[in-house]
Amino acid sequence: MSLLSIENIHTYYGNIHALKGVSLNVEKGEIVTLIGANGAGKTTTLRTISGLLKPREGKVTFNGEDLAKYKSHEVIYKGICMVPEGRGIFARLTVTENLEMGAYSRTDKTEIQNNMEKAFTIFPRLKERRTQVAGTLSGGEQQMLAMGRALMSNPNVLLLDEPSMGLAPVLVELIFDTIQDINKSGTTILLVEQNALMALGIASRGYVLQTGQIVLSDSAENLKKNPTVQKAYLGME
Amino acid sequence: MQSLKRFNWTDVFMWVVGAALLILTIIGSYLTLQQGKYTTVQWFDLAVFGLAQGSVYALIALGYTLVYGILRMINFAHGEIFMSGAYLGYFVATSMQRSGFMQENPLLGIALIFLTAMTTSAILAAILERIAYRPLRGAPRLVPLITAIGASFFLQYVFRGLFGTQNRAYPEIAYIQGAIPLFGNFQIQKIQLIVIIAAAVMMAALAFFVQYTKTGKAMRAVSEDKSVAALMGIDVDKIITRTFVIGAALAGAAGVLYCFMFRIVTFYMGFIPGLKAFTSAVLGGIGNPPGAMLGGLFLGIFESLGPTLFLDGLGIPAPYQLKDVIAFTMLVMILIFRPTGILGERLSKTKA
Ligand SMILES: Nc1ncnc2c1ncn2[C@@H]1O[C@H](COP(=O)(O)OP(=O)(O)OP(=O)(O)O)[C@@H](O)[C@H]1O
Ligand SMILES: [Mg+2]
């Protein structure tokens, strides 16, 4: 049984049929990537998993449990946390307060403190800026904060929506290295990326989404070699 | 960020009106002070009264500003939330006064009045949020605004229906009457001192709460981004309810303080203080709690000193009758010249 699986979900924005029967599954300990062009429905898929959107059809199961009965704020208690597209940090809260909000679902104060130390070890830059208001961080630092904040909930599965967006190549490297480290320490990862090459570089498997449907799914190795993928997402002719 | 604007006769006209008012104010103040009709003691009394009145405005204003900060919505029924707390507090006060309980245990009695008023306001606001505002979340901004005005009338007429139209005299609680001498001829009314201190304590408590507690931080997070807050496990609806409840409890307490000062209770008593507090919130920058506190204090003092200071010297009879004119002229002037208020964001631009 997969840790996370979504079966045939249909998600709408009003009348707009954004996901037309998407199915995918993520095994414990994996990094799985979901790639696709702009507007394919990648963000919609993640928002559906995290409960911000309710699918009209199909279901999301986590650890064998149907998530349909949970409200969006209850999903994190199940062990799923999302780093939203554009980071979604609380700009007027300090770095520390943002991290504390990441731990909102938890109550053990010493555990939270340990987690914060851990986040600061992963992202030493955040420690330097702990009292700073988050809105004044650089783009890269904001991405670190968004990831650190998500880790504060000790998630089993981390959903990452375009973590490399708008970052300089060096920072992209750093973020991807960190994603691998986080994965090695036991967190399963579902990674949405425009940067397909980087994503397939660290993932074990991948899905390709096109206008609300999964058109391809294979191991990362094979996807990198697939001519359609190369043409459409890796910029190769 | 302001780009060059086109030349515009309306702007010119407004600036002329604004400048004329400002000049009039300055001339009026100069003449008043020159005539020397009022002693320093009288000015001091006016200022302290203004500060006390302003503390009440500030407490009510916090409710507007907290709700606006979290929902970008003006809860126009907030004045009636204030009234309802004051009204039920009044019943408790009179019965304790009649039974002699108030005379024997004044502190406990006063605490009970506050408890009643704050609980009443808080419960009412929670119900209002649940049945009148929550279903409309996500609707165009005009819809909850109209609903709030409707709710405001609804509450007024419920109280009118239940308790009648008469003005009721608030009991005179002996414990808080009288004046405390300071130095020379200066003295301060006990009631005014109590109002100022009580308001200051509550505002400090609120500031601490919003800044340092888990719920306070969650309130700030929700006011920035509801869906991300939900992703973090914050129950947004619950936080919104708590925001309404906190704002309402402050309004209920303000209702008691207001009654202590003015000793009158009616079903429409929430209207003018509600508008004044709204003015204070806008003045300080709506959505900004320290701004609401500053705005309230400023308006209270402005309103207390203003009529005498600005108008007396111009030979206007009974200037104090014009205090509301002064307050609302100021509201209009702020909306025209500084819509962001002293510390805040623009009223209409954000998420319009
Ligand atoms: N709030 C919304 N209201 C209406 N339609 C929306 C909304 N959000 C997304 N859509 C539509 O749903 C479809 C999928 O959008 P989604 O944001 O999931 O794409 P995406 O794959 O994440 O794209 P990108 O790579 O640009 O982030 C698009 O056609 C988009 O226009
Ligand atoms: Mg997206």
mmCIF file with all atom_site columns, C-alpha atoms in Angstrom, chain B residues 11-124:
data_model
loop_
_atom_site.group_PDB
_atom_site.id
_atom_site.type_symbol
_atom_site.label_atom_id
_atom_site.label_alt_id
_atom_site.label_comp_id
_atom_site.label_asym_id
_atom_site.label_entity_id
_atom_site.label_seq_id
_atom_site.pdbx_PDB_ins_code
_atom_site.Cartn_x
_atom_site.Cartn_y
_atom_site.Cartn_z
_atom_site.occupancy
_atom_site.B_iso_or_equiv
_atom_site.pdbx_formal_charge
_atom_site.auth_seq_id
_atom_site.auth_comp_id
_atom_site.auth_asym_id
_atom_site.auth_atom_id
_atom_site.pdbx_PDB_model_num
ATOM 1   C CA . ASP B 1 11  ? -8.383  68.204 -5.788 1.00 0.00 ? 11  ASP B CA 1
ATOM 2   C CA . VAL B 1 12  ? -7.762  71.928 -5.832 1.00 0.00 ? 12  VAL B CA 1
ATOM 3   C CA . PHE B 1 13  ? -11.152 72.572 -4.321 1.00 0.00 ? 13  PHE B CA 1
ATOM 4   C CA . MET B 1 14  ? -10.574 69.997 -1.567 1.00 0.00 ? 14  MET B CA 1
ATOM 5   C CA . TRP B 1 15  ? -7.193  71.426 -0.765 1.00 0.00 ? 15  TRP B CA 1
ATOM 6   C CA . VAL B 1 16  ? -8.691  74.908 -0.517 1.00 0.00 ? 16  VAL B CA 1
ATOM 7   C CA . VAL B 1 17  ? -11.387 73.640 1.843  1.00 0.00 ? 17  VAL B CA 1
ATOM 8   C CA . GLY B 1 18  ? -8.790  71.770 3.894  1.00 0.00 ? 18  GLY B CA 1
ATOM 9   C CA . ALA B 1 19  ? -6.486  74.771 4.083  1.00 0.00 ? 19  ALA B CA 1
ATOM 10  C CA . ALA B 1 20  ? -9.385  77.066 5.001  1.00 0.00 ? 20  ALA B CA 1
ATOM 11  C CA . LEU B 1 21  ? -10.398 74.765 7.849  1.00 0.00 ? 21  LEU B CA 1
ATOM 12  C CA . LEU B 1 22  ? -6.832  74.588 9.059  1.00 0.00 ? 22  LEU B CA 1
ATOM 13  C CA . ILE B 1 23  ? -6.422  78.352 9.015  1.00 0.00 ? 23  ILE B CA 1
ATOM 14  C CA . LEU B 1 24  ? -9.752  78.795 10.784 1.00 0.00 ? 24  LEU B CA 1
ATOM 15  C CA . THR B 1 25  ? -8.607  76.351 13.454 1.00 0.00 ? 25  THR B CA 1
ATOM 16  C CA . ILE B 1 26  ? -5.366  78.196 13.976 1.00 0.00 ? 26  ILE B CA 1
ATOM 17  C CA . ILE B 1 27  ? -6.997  81.633 14.112 1.00 0.00 ? 27  ILE B CA 1
ATOM 18  C CA . GLY B 1 28  ? -9.701  80.321 16.434 1.00 0.00 ? 28  GLY B CA 1
ATOM 19  C CA . SER B 1 29  ? -7.172  78.777 18.787 1.00 0.00 ? 29  SER B CA 1
ATOM 20  C CA . TYR B 1 30  ? -5.078  81.921 18.787 1.00 0.00 ? 30  TYR B CA 1
ATOM 21  C CA . LEU B 1 31  ? -8.037  84.138 19.605 1.00 0.00 ? 31  LEU B CA 1
ATOM 22  C CA . THR B 1 32  ? -9.301  81.807 22.326 1.00 0.00 ? 32  THR B CA 1
ATOM 23  C CA . LEU B 1 33  ? -5.932  81.665 24.023 1.00 0.00 ? 33  LEU B CA 1
ATOM 24  C CA . GLN B 1 34  ? -5.436  85.401 23.650 1.00 0.00 ? 34  GLN B CA 1
ATOM 25  C CA . GLN B 1 35  ? -8.762  86.192 25.273 1.00 0.00 ? 35  GLN B CA 1
ATOM 26  C CA . GLY B 1 36  ? -7.663  84.064 28.207 1.00 0.00 ? 36  GLY B CA 1
ATOM 27  C CA . LYS B 1 37  ? -11.197 83.204 29.265 1.00 0.00 ? 37  LYS B CA 1
ATOM 28  C CA . TYR B 1 38  ? -10.166 79.768 30.434 1.00 0.00 ? 38  TYR B CA 1
ATOM 29  C CA . THR B 1 39  ? -7.753  78.941 33.208 1.00 0.00 ? 39  THR B CA 1
ATOM 30  C CA . THR B 1 40  ? -5.067  76.285 33.066 1.00 0.00 ? 40  THR B CA 1
ATOM 31  C CA . VAL B 1 41  ? -7.135  74.198 35.460 1.00 0.00 ? 41  VAL B CA 1
ATOM 32  C CA . GLN B 1 42  ? -10.050 74.258 33.051 1.00 0.00 ? 42  GLN B CA 1
ATOM 33  C CA . TRP B 1 43  ? -7.844  73.219 30.149 1.00 0.00 ? 43  TRP B CA 1
ATOM 34  C CA . PHE B 1 44  ? -6.432  70.428 32.266 1.00 0.00 ? 44  PHE B CA 1
ATOM 35  C CA . ASP B 1 45  ? -9.913  69.197 33.142 1.00 0.00 ? 45  ASP B CA 1
ATOM 36  C CA . LEU B 1 46  ? -10.898 69.217 29.490 1.00 0.00 ? 46  LEU B CA 1
ATOM 37  C CA . ALA B 1 47  ? -7.756  67.315 28.546 1.00 0.00 ? 47  ALA B CA 1
ATOM 38  C CA . VAL B 1 48  ? -8.275  64.637 31.196 1.00 0.00 ? 48  VAL B CA 1
ATOM 39  C CA . PHE B 1 49  ? -11.902 64.281 30.207 1.00 0.00 ? 49  PHE B CA 1
ATOM 40  C CA . GLY B 1 50  ? -10.770 63.966 26.614 1.00 0.00 ? 50  GLY B CA 1
ATOM 41  C CA . LEU B 1 51  ? -8.250  61.331 27.529 1.00 0.00 ? 51  LEU B CA 1
ATOM 42  C CA . ALA B 1 52  ? -10.883 59.305 29.375 1.00 0.00 ? 52  ALA B CA 1
ATOM 43  C CA . GLN B 1 53  ? -13.374 59.612 26.530 1.00 0.00 ? 53  GLN B CA 1
ATOM 44  C CA . GLY B 1 54  ? -10.601 58.785 24.101 1.00 0.00 ? 54  GLY B CA 1
ATOM 45  C CA . SER B 1 55  ? -9.739  55.648 26.058 1.00 0.00 ? 55  SER B CA 1
ATOM 46  C CA . VAL B 1 56  ? -13.301 54.469 25.556 1.00 0.00 ? 56  VAL B CA 1
ATOM 47  C CA . TYR B 1 57  ? -13.106 55.209 21.822 1.00 0.00 ? 57  TYR B CA 1
ATOM 48  C CA . ALA B 1 58  ? -9.792  53.390 21.655 1.00 0.00 ? 58  ALA B CA 1
ATOM 49  C CA . LEU B 1 59  ? -11.229 50.264 23.260 1.00 0.00 ? 59  LEU B CA 1
ATOM 50  C CA . ILE B 1 60  ? -14.124 50.185 20.815 1.00 0.00 ? 60  ILE B CA 1
ATOM 51  C CA . ALA B 1 61  ? -11.871 51.069 17.899 1.00 0.00 ? 61  ALA B CA 1
ATOM 52  C CA . LEU B 1 62  ? -9.761  47.990 18.579 1.00 0.00 ? 62  LEU B CA 1
ATOM 53  C CA . GLY B 1 63  ? -12.739 45.800 17.726 1.00 0.00 ? 63  GLY B CA 1
ATOM 54  C CA . TYR B 1 64  ? -13.178 47.459 14.347 1.00 0.00 ? 64  TYR B CA 1
ATOM 55  C CA . THR B 1 65  ? -9.518  47.255 13.591 1.00 0.00 ? 65  THR B CA 1
ATOM 56  C CA . LEU B 1 66  ? -8.996  43.638 14.677 1.00 0.00 ? 66  LEU B CA 1
ATOM 57  C CA . VAL B 1 67  ? -11.900 42.435 12.568 1.00 0.00 ? 67  VAL B CA 1
ATOM 58  C CA . TYR B 1 68  ? -10.819 44.559 9.640  1.00 0.00 ? 68  TYR B CA 1
ATOM 59  C CA . GLY B 1 69  ? -7.286  43.264 9.949  1.00 0.00 ? 69  GLY B CA 1
ATOM 60  C CA . ILE B 1 70  ? -8.429  39.684 9.707  1.00 0.00 ? 70  ILE B CA 1
ATOM 61  C CA . LEU B 1 71  ? -11.405 39.883 7.328  1.00 0.00 ? 71  LEU B CA 1
ATOM 62  C CA . ARG B 1 72  ? -10.975 43.235 5.537  1.00 0.00 ? 72  ARG B CA 1
ATOM 63  C CA . MET B 1 73  ? -14.499 43.974 6.639  1.00 0.00 ? 73  MET B CA 1
ATOM 64  C CA . ILE B 1 74  ? -16.014 46.813 8.658  1.00 0.00 ? 74  ILE B CA 1
ATOM 65  C CA . ASN B 1 75  ? -18.251 45.360 11.316 1.00 0.00 ? 75  ASN B CA 1
ATOM 66  C CA . PHE B 1 76  ? -20.734 48.198 11.512 1.00 0.00 ? 76  PHE B CA 1
ATOM 67  C CA . ALA B 1 77  ? -22.728 46.351 14.160 1.00 0.00 ? 77  ALA B CA 1
ATOM 68  C CA . HIS B 1 78  ? -19.812 46.815 16.565 1.00 0.00 ? 78  HIS B CA 1
ATOM 69  C CA . GLY B 1 79  ? -21.424 49.911 18.092 1.00 0.00 ? 79  GLY B CA 1
ATOM 70  C CA . GLU B 1 80  ? -24.447 47.782 18.983 1.00 0.00 ? 80  GLU B CA 1
ATOM 71  C CA . ILE B 1 81  ? -22.178 45.125 20.471 1.00 0.00 ? 81  ILE B CA 1
ATOM 72  C CA . PHE B 1 82  ? -20.893 47.902 22.722 1.00 0.00 ? 82  PHE B CA 1
ATOM 73  C CA . MET B 1 83  ? -24.446 48.988 23.530 1.00 0.00 ? 83  MET B CA 1
ATOM 74  C CA . SER B 1 84  ? -25.632 45.473 24.363 1.00 0.00 ? 84  SER B CA 1
ATOM 75  C CA . GLY B 1 85  ? -22.819 44.960 26.857 1.00 0.00 ? 85  GLY B CA 1
ATOM 76  C CA . ALA B 1 86  ? -23.469 48.323 28.443 1.00 0.00 ? 86  ALA B CA 1
ATOM 77  C CA . TYR B 1 87  ? -27.193 47.606 28.624 1.00 0.00 ? 87  TYR B CA 1
ATOM 78  C CA . LEU B 1 88  ? -26.942 44.246 30.357 1.00 0.00 ? 88  LEU B CA 1
ATOM 79  C CA . GLY B 1 89  ? -24.231 45.618 32.605 1.00 0.00 ? 89  GLY B CA 1
ATOM 80  C CA . TYR B 1 90  ? -26.713 48.297 33.555 1.00 0.00 ? 90  TYR B CA 1
ATOM 81  C CA . PHE B 1 91  ? -29.266 45.738 34.731 1.00 0.00 ? 91  PHE B CA 1
ATOM 82  C CA . VAL B 1 92  ? -26.698 44.054 36.918 1.00 0.00 ? 92  VAL B CA 1
ATOM 83  C CA . ALA B 1 93  ? -25.535 47.421 38.236 1.00 0.00 ? 93  ALA B CA 1
ATOM 84  C CA . THR B 1 94  ? -29.028 48.624 39.167 1.00 0.00 ? 94  THR B CA 1
ATOM 85  C CA . SER B 1 95  ? -30.037 45.408 40.861 1.00 0.00 ? 95  SER B CA 1
ATOM 86  C CA . MET B 1 96  ? -26.824 45.331 42.889 1.00 0.00 ? 96  MET B CA 1
ATOM 87  C CA . GLN B 1 97  ? -27.280 48.985 43.732 1.00 0.00 ? 97  GLN B CA 1
ATOM 88  C CA . ARG B 1 98  ? -30.865 48.405 44.908 1.00 0.00 ? 98  ARG B CA 1
ATOM 89  C CA . SER B 1 99  ? -30.015 45.367 46.965 1.00 0.00 ? 99  SER B CA 1
ATOM 90  C CA . GLY B 1 100 ? -27.184 47.209 48.676 1.00 0.00 ? 100 GLY B CA 1
ATOM 91  C CA . PHE B 1 101 ? -24.619 44.718 47.400 1.00 0.00 ? 101 PHE B CA 1
ATOM 92  C CA . MET B 1 102 ? -22.807 47.442 45.515 1.00 0.00 ? 102 MET B CA 1
ATOM 93  C CA . GLN B 1 103 ? -22.375 49.541 48.634 1.00 0.00 ? 103 GLN B CA 1
ATOM 94  C CA . GLU B 1 104 ? -20.960 46.618 50.597 1.00 0.00 ? 104 GLU B CA 1
ATOM 95  C CA . ASN B 1 105 ? -18.747 45.024 47.960 1.00 0.00 ? 105 ASN B CA 1
ATOM 96  C CA . PRO B 1 106 ? -18.023 47.758 45.454 1.00 0.00 ? 106 PRO B CA 1
ATOM 97  C CA . LEU B 1 107 ? -15.023 46.048 43.875 1.00 0.00 ? 107 LEU B CA 1
ATOM 98  C CA . LEU B 1 108 ? -16.773 42.728 43.449 1.00 0.00 ? 108 LEU B CA 1
ATOM 99  C CA . GLY B 1 109 ? -19.845 44.560 42.174 1.00 0.00 ? 109 GLY B CA 1
ATOM 100 C CA . ILE B 1 110 ? -17.868 46.447 39.569 1.00 0.00 ? 110 ILE B CA 1
ATOM 101 C CA . ALA B 1 111 ? -16.139 43.242 38.527 1.00 0.00 ? 111 ALA B CA 1
ATOM 102 C CA . LEU B 1 112 ? -19.539 41.605 38.056 1.00 0.00 ? 112 LEU B CA 1
ATOM 103 C CA . ILE B 1 113 ? -20.727 44.486 35.890 1.00 0.00 ? 113 ILE B CA 1
ATOM 104 C CA . PHE B 1 114 ? -17.666 44.103 33.681 1.00 0.00 ? 114 PHE B CA 1
ATOM 105 C CA . LEU B 1 115 ? -18.064 40.356 33.534 1.00 0.00 ? 115 LEU B CA 1
ATOM 106 C CA . THR B 1 116 ? -21.701 40.635 32.484 1.00 0.00 ? 116 THR B CA 1
ATOM 107 C CA . ALA B 1 117 ? -21.056 43.291 29.885 1.00 0.00 ? 117 ALA B CA 1
ATOM 108 C CA . MET B 1 118 ? -18.015 41.622 28.372 1.00 0.00 ? 118 MET B CA 1
ATOM 109 C CA . THR B 1 119 ? -19.677 38.206 28.234 1.00 0.00 ? 119 THR B CA 1
ATOM 110 C CA . THR B 1 120 ? -22.844 39.606 26.684 1.00 0.00 ? 120 THR B CA 1
ATOM 111 C CA . SER B 1 121 ? -20.962 41.454 23.992 1.00 0.00 ? 121 SER B CA 1
ATOM 112 C CA . ALA B 1 122 ? -18.679 38.511 23.309 1.00 0.00 ? 122 ALA B CA 1
ATOM 113 C CA . ILE B 1 123 ? -21.504 35.990 22.961 1.00 0.00 ? 123 ILE B CA 1
ATOM 114 C CA . LEU B 1 124 ? -23.514 38.298 20.763 1.00 0.00 ? 124 LEU B CA 1
#
